[in-house]
C-alpha atoms as a PDB file:
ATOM      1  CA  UNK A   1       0.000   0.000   0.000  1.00  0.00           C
ATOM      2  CA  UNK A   2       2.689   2.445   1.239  1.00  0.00           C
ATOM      3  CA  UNK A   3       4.307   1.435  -2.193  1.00  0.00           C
ATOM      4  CA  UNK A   4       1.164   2.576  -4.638  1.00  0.00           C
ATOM      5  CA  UNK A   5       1.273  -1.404  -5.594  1.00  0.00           C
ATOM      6  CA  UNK A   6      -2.438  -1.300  -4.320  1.00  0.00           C
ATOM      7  CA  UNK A   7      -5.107   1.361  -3.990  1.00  0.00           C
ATOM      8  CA  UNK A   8      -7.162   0.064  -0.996  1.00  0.00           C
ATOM      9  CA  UNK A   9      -5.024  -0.929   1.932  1.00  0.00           C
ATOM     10  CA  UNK A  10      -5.224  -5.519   2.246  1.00  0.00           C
ATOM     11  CA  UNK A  11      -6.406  -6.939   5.639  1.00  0.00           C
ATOM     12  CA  UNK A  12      -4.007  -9.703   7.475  1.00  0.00           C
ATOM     13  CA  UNK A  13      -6.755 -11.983   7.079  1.00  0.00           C
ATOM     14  CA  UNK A  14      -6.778 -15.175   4.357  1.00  0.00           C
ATOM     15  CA  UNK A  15     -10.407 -15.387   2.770  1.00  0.00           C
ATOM     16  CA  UNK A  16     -12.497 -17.298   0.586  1.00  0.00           C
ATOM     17  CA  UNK A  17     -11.403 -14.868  -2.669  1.00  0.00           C
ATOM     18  CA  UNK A  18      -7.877 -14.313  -0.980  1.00  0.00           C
ATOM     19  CA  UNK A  19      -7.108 -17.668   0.129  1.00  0.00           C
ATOM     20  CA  UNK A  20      -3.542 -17.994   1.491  1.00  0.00           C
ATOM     21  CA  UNK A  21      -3.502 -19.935   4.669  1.00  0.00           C
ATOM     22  CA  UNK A  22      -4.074 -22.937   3.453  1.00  0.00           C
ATOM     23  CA  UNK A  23      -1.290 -23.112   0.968  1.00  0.00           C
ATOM     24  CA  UNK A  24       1.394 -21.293   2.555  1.00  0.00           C
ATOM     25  CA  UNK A  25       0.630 -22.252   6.506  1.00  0.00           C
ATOM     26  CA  UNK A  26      -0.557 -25.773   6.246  1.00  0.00           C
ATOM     27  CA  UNK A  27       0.441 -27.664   2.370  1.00  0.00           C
ATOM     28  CA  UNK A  28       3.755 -25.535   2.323  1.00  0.00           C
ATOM     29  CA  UNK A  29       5.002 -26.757   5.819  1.00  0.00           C
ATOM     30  CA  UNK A  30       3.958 -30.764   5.373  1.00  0.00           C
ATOM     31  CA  UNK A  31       5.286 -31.123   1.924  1.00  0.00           C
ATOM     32  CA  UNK A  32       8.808 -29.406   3.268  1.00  0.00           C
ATOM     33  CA  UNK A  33       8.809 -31.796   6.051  1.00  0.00           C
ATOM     34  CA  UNK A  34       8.018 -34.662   3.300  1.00  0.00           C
ATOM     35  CA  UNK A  35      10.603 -33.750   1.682  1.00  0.00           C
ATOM     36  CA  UNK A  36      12.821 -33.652   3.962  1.00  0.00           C
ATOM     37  CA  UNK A  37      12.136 -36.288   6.194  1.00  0.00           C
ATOM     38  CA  UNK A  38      11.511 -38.920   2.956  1.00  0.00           C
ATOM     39  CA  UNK A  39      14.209 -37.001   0.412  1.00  0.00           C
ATOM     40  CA  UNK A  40      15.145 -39.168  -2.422  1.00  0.00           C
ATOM     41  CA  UNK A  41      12.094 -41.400  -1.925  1.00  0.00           C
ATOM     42  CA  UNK A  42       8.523 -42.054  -3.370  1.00  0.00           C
ATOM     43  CA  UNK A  43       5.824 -40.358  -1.174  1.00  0.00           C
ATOM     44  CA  UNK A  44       2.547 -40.967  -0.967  1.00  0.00           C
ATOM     45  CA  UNK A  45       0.798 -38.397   0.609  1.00  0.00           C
ATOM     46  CA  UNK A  46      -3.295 -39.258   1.698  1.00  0.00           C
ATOM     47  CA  UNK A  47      -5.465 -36.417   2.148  1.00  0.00           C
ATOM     48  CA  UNK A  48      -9.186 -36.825   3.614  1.00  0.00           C
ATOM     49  CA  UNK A  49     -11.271 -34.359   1.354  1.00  0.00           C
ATOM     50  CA  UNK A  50     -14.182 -35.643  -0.155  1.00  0.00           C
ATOM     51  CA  UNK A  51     -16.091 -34.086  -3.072  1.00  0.00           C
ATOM     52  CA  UNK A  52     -19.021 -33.596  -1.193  1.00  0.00           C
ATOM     53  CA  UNK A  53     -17.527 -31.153   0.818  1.00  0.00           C
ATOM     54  CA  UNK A  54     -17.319 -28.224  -1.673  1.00  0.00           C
ATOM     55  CA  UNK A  55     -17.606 -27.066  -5.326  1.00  0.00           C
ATOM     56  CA  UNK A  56     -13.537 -26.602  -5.380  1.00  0.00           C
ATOM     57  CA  UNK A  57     -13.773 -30.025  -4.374  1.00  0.00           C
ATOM     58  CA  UNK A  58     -16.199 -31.545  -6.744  1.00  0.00           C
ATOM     59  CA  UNK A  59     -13.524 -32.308  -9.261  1.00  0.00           C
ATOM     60  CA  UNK A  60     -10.918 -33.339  -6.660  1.00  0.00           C
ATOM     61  CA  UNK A  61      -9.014 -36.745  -8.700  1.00  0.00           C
ATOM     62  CA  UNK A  62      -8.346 -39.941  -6.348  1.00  0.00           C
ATOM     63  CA  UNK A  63      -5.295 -39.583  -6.907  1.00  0.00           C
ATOM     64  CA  UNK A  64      -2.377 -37.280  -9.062  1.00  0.00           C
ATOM     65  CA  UNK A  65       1.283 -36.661  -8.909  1.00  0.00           C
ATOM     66  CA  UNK A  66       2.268 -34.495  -6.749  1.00  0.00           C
ATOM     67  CA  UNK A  67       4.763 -31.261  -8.101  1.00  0.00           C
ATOM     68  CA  UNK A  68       4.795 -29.793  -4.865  1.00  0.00           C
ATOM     69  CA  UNK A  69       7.331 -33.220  -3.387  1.00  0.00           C
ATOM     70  CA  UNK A  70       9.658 -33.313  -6.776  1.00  0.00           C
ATOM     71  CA  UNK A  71      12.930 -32.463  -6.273  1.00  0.00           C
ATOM     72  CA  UNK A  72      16.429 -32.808  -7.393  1.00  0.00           C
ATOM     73  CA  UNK A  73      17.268 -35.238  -4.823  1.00  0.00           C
ATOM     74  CA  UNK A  74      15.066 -37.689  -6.769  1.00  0.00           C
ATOM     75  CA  UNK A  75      11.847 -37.132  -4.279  1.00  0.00           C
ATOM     76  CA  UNK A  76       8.611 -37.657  -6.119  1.00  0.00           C
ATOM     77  CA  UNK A  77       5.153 -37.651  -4.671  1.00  0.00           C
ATOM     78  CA  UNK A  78       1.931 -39.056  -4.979  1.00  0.00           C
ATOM     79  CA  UNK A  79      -1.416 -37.488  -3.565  1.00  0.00           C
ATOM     80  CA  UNK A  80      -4.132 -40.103  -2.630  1.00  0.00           C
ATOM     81  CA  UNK A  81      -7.998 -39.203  -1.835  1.00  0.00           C
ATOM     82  CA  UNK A  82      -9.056 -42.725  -0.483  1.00  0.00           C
ATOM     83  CA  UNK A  83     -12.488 -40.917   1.096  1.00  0.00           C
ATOM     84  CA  UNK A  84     -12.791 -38.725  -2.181  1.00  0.00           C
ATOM     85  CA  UNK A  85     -16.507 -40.295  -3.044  1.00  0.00           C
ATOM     86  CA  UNK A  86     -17.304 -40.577   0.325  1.00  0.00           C
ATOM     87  CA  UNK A  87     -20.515 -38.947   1.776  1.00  0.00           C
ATOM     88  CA  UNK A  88     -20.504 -37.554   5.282  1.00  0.00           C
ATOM     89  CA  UNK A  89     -23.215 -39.861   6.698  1.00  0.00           C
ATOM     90  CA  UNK A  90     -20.813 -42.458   5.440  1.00  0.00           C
ATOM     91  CA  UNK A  91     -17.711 -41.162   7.296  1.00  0.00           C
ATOM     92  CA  UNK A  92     -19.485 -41.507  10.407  1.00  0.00           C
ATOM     93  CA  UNK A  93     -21.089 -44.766  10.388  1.00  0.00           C
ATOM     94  CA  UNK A  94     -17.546 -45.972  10.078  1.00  0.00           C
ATOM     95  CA  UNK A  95     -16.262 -44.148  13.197  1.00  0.00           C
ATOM     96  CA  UNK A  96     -19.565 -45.985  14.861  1.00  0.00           C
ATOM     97  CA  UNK A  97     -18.987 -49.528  13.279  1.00  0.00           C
ATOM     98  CA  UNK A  98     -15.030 -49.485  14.337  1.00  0.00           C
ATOM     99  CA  UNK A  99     -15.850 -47.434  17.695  1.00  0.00           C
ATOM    100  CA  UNK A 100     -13.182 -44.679  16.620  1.00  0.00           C
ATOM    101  CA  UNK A 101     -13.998 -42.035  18.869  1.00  0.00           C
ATOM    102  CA  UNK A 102     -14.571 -38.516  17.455  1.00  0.00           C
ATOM    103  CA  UNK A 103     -12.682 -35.377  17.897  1.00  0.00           C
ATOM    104  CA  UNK A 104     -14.041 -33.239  21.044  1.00  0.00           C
ATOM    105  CA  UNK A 105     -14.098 -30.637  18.665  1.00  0.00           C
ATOM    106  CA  UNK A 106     -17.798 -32.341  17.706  1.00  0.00           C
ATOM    107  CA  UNK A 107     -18.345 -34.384  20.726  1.00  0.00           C
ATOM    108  CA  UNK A 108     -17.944 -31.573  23.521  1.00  0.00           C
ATOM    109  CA  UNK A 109     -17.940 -27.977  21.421  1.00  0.00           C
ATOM    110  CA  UNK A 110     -20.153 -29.102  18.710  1.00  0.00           C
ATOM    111  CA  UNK A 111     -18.507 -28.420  16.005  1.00  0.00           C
ATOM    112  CA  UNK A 112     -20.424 -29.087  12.401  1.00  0.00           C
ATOM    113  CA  UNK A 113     -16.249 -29.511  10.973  1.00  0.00           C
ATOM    114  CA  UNK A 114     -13.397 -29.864  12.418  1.00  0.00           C
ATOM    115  CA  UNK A 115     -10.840 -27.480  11.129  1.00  0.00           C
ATOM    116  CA  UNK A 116      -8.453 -24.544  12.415  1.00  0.00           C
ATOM    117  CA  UNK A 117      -9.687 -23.333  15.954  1.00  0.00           C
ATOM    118  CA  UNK A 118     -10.434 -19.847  14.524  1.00  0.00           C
ATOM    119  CA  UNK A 119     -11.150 -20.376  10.407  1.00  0.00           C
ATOM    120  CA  UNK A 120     -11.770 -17.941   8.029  1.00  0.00           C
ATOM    121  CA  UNK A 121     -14.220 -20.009   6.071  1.00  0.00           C
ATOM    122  CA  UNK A 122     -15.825 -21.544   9.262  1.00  0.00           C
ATOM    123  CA  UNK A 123     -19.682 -20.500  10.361  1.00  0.00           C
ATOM    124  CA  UNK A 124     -20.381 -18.549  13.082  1.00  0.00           C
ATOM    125  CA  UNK A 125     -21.794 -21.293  15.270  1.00  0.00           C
ATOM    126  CA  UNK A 126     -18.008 -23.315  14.829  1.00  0.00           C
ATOM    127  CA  UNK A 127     -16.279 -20.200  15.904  1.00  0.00           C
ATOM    128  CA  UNK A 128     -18.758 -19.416  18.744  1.00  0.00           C
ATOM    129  CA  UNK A 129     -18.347 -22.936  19.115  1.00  0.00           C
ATOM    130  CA  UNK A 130     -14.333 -22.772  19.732  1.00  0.00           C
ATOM    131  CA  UNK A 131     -14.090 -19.666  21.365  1.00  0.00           C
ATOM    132  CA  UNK A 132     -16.118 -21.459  24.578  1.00  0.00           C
ATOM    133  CA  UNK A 133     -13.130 -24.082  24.532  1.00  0.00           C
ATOM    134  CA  UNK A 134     -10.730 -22.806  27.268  1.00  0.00           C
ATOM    135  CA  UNK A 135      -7.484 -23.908  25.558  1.00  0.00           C
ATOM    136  CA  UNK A 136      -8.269 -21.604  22.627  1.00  0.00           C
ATOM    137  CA  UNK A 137      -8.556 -18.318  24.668  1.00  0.00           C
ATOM    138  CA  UNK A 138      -4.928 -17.218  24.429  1.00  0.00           C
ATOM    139  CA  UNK A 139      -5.379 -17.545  20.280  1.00  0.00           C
ATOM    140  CA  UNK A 140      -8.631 -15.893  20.289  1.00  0.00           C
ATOM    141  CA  UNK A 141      -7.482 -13.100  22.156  1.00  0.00           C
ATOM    142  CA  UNK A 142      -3.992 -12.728  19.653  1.00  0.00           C
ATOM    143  CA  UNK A 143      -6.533 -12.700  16.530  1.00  0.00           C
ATOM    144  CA  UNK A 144      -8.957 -10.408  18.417  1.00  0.00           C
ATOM    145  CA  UNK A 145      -5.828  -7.982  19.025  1.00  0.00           C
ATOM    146  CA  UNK A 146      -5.072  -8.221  15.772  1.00  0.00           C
ATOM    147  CA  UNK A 147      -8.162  -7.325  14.547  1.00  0.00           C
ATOM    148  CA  UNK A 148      -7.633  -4.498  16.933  1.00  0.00           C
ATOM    149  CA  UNK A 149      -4.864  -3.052  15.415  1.00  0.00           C
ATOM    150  CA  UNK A 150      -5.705  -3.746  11.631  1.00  0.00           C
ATOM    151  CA  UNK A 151      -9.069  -2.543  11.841  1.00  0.00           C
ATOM    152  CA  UNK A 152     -10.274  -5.512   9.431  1.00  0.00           C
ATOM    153  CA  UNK A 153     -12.687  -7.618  10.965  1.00  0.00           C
ATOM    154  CA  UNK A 154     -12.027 -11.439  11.237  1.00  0.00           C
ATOM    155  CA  UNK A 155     -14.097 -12.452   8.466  1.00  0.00           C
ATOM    156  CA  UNK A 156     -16.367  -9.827   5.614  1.00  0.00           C
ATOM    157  CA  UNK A 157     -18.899  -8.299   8.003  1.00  0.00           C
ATOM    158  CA  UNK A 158     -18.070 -11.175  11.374  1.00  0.00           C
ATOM    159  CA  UNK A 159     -15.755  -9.896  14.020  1.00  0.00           C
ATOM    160  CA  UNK A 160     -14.101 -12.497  16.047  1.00  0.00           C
ATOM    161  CA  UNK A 161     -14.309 -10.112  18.898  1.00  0.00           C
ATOM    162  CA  UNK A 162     -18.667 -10.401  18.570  1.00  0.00           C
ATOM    163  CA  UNK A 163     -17.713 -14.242  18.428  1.00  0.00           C
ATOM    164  CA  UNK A 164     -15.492 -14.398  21.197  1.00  0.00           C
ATOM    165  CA  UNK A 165     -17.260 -11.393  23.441  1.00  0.00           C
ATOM    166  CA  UNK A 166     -17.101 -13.322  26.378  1.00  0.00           C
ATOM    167  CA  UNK A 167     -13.251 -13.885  27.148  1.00  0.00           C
ATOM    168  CA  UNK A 168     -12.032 -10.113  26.084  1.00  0.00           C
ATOM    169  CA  UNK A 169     -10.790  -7.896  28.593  1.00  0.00           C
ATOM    170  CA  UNK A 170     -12.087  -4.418  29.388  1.00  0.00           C
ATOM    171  CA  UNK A 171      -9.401  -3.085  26.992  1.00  0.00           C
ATOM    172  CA  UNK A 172      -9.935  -5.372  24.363  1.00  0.00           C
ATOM    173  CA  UNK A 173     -13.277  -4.453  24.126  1.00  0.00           C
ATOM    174  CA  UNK A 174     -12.269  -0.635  24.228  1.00  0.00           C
ATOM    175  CA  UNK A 175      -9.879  -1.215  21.396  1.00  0.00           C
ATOM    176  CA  UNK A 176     -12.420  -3.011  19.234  1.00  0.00           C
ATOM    177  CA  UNK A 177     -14.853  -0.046  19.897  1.00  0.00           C
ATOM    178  CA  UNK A 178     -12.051   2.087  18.036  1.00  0.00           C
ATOM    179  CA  UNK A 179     -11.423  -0.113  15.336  1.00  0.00           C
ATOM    180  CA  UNK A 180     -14.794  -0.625  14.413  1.00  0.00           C
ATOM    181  CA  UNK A 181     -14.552   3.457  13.987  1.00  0.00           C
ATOM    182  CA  UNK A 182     -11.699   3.309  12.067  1.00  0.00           C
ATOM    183  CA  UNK A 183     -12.902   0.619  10.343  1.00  0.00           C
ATOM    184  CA  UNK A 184     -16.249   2.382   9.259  1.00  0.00           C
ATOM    185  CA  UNK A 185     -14.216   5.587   8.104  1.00  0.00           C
ATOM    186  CA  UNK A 186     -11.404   3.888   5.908  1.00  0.00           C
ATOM    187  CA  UNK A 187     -14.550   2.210   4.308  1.00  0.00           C
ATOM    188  CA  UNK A 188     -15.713   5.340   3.526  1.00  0.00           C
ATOM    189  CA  UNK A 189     -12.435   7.094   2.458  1.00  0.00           C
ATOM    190  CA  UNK A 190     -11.717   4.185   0.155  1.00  0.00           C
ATOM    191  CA  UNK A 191     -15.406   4.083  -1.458  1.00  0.00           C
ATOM    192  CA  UNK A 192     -14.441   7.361  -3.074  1.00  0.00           C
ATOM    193  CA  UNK A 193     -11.694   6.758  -5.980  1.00  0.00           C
ATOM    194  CA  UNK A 194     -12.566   7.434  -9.478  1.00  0.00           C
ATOM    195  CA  UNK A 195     -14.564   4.578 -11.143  1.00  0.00           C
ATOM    196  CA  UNK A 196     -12.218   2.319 -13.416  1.00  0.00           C
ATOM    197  CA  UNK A 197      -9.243   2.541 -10.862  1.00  0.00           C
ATOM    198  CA  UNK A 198     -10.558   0.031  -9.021  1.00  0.00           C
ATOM    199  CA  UNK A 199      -7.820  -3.698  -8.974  1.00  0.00           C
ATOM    200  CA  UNK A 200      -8.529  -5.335 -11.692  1.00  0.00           C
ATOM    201  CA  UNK A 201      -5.897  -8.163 -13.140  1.00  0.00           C
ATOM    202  CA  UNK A 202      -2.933  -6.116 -14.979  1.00  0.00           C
ATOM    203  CA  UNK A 203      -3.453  -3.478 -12.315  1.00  0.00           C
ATOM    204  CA  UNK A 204      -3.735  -0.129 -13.068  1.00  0.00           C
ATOM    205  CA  UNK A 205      -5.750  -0.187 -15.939  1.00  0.00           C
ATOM    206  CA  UNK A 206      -5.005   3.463 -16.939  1.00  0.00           C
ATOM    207  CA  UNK A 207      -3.147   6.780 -16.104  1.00  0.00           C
ATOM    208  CA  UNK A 208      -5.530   9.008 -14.098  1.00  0.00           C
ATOM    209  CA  UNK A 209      -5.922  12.543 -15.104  1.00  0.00           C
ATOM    210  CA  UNK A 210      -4.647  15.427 -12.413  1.00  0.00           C
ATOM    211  CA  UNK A 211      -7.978  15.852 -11.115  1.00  0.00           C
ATOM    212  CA  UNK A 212      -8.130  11.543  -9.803  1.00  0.00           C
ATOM    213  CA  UNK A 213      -4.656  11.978  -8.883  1.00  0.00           C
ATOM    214  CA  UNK A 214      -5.133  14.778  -6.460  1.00  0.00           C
ATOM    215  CA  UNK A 215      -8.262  12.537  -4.858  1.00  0.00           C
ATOM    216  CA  UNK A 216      -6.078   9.039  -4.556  1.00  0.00           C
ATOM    217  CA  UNK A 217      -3.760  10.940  -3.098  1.00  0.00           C
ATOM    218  CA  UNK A 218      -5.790  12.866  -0.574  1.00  0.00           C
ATOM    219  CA  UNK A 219      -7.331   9.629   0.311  1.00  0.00           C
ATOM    220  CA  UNK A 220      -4.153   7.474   0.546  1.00  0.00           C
ATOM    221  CA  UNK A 221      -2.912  10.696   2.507  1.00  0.00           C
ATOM    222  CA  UNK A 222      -5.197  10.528   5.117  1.00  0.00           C
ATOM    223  CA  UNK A 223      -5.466   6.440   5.252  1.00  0.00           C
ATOM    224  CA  UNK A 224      -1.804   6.547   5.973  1.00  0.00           C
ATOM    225  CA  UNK A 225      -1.543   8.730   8.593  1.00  0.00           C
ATOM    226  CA  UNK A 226      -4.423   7.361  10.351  1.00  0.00           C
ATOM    227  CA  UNK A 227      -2.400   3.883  10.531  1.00  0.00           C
ATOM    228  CA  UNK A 228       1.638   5.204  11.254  1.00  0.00           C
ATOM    229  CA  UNK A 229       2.497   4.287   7.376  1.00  0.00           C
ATOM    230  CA  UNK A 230       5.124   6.948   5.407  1.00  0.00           C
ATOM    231  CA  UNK A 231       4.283   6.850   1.548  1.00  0.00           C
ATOM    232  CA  UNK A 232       5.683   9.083  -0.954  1.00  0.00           C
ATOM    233  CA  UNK A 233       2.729   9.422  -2.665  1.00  0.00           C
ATOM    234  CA  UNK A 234       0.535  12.477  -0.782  1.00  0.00           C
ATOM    235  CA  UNK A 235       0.636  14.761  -3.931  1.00  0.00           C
ATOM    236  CA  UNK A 236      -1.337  14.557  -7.073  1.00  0.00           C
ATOM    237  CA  UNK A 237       2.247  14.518  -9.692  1.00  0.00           C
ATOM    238  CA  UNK A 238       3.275  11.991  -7.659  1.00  0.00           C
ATOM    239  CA  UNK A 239       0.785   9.240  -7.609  1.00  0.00           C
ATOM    240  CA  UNK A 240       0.536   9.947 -11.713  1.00  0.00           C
ATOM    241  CA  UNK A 241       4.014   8.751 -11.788  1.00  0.00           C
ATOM    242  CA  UNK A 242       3.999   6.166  -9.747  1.00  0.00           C
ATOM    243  CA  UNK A 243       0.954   5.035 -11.652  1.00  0.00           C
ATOM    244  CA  UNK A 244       3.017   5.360 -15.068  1.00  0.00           C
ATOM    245  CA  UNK A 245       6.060   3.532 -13.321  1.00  0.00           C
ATOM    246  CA  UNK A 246       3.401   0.435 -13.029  1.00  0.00           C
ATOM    247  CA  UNK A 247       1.808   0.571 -16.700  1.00  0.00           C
ATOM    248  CA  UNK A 248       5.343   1.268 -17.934  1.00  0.00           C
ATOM    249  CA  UNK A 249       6.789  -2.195 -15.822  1.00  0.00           C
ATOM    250  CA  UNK A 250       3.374  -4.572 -17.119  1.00  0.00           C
ATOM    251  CA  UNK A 251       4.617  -7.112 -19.088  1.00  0.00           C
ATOM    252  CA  UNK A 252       3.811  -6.676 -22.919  1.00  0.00           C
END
């Protein structure tokens, strides 16, 4: 943002359109652990999705080689679905048949899916549900603080602090108070660049004329300040460079 590489300052927060947790803080640290603790051997790898679950996974194969676990040390991988055409009904008549006993994330919390403690992409009754675990207070509160501090709440239009109202302290709740504030006003600052300026893929799509520059700027001004950031772009001349440094750098 500070950079003019973006016109509306990002959240911290992975989502269903900006998905990143997955990949880089769960897929990227097991496959280099794979990797390392199986280098130079065939892995097979068995993930528990099922197509059921979700339209991203409706397509999901049984199985497929694996990119992710080749390396020059002569690793190669494997990913294996075994449960892929399972149904859920189906995955728990087996845990009753064998007498596998079930996560207390569904037996005591009531969780509909087990997942991260605090997910992105979870309802509001599994995060109201893991917030009343006592274990999960300390990362609750972190997330909450964070939320705090960002001003972007948890999830589009779900705080974590409404969710997890019940273990904040006095100044927790004070600070999400303020952020909500904040919140609310950088909403409204960043509602008000020109149309067509918007992120789009190949982003910017055009130069704007004096008149836009002088508003981004005023805007990005006043976002700035309110959040500690230095940018060189506060004047009108200088966001229209900076905007024809990015068209100039696009790749043909």
């Amino acid at each position: 943002y500070a950079a003019l590489e973006t016109l509306c300052l990002i959240g911290p927060w992975s989502s269903a359109k900006l998905r990143f947790c997955t990949s880089e803080a769960k897929a990227a640290v097991i496959t280099r652990f794979l990797k390392t603790e199986f280098a130079g051997q065939e892995i097979i790898s068995v993930i528990g999705i099922r197509r059921a679950e979700s339209p991203a996974r409706r397509l999901a194969p049984i199985s497929a080689d694996d990119p992710r676990l080749t390396d020059r040390a002569g690793t190669k991988g494997l990913i294996w679905h075994p449960l892929v055409d399972w149904s859920t009904d189906e995955v728990f008549a087996l845990h009753d048949h064998a007498a596998l006993p079930l996560h207390v994330a569904y037996t005591t919390y009531g969780r509909t899916r087990l997942s991260c403690a605090a997910c992105v992409l979870a309802s509001k009754h599994d995060l109201e549900a893991s917030a009343s675990c006592a274990g999960n207070a300390e990362l609750f509160g972190t997330l909450v603080d964070l939320e705090a501090r960002s001003t972007f709440s948890f999830q589009p239009g779900c705080w974590l602090a409404d969710v997890a109202d019940q273990i904040l302290s006095p100044s927790q709740h004070a600070a999400i108070s303020a952020a909500k504030v904040r919140a609310a006003e950088r909403r409204r600052l960043e509602d008000t660049p020109p149309p067509g300026l918007r992120y789009v893929k190949g982003w910017p799509p055009r130069l704007p004329d004096h008149d836009e520059a002088e508003q981004v700027a005023r805007v990005r001004s006043t976002i700035a300040d309110h959040y500690g950031m230095s940018t060189p772009y506060r004047r009108g001349p200088a966001v229209r460079d900076r905007f024809a440094e990015l068209i100039a750098a696009r790749p043909d």
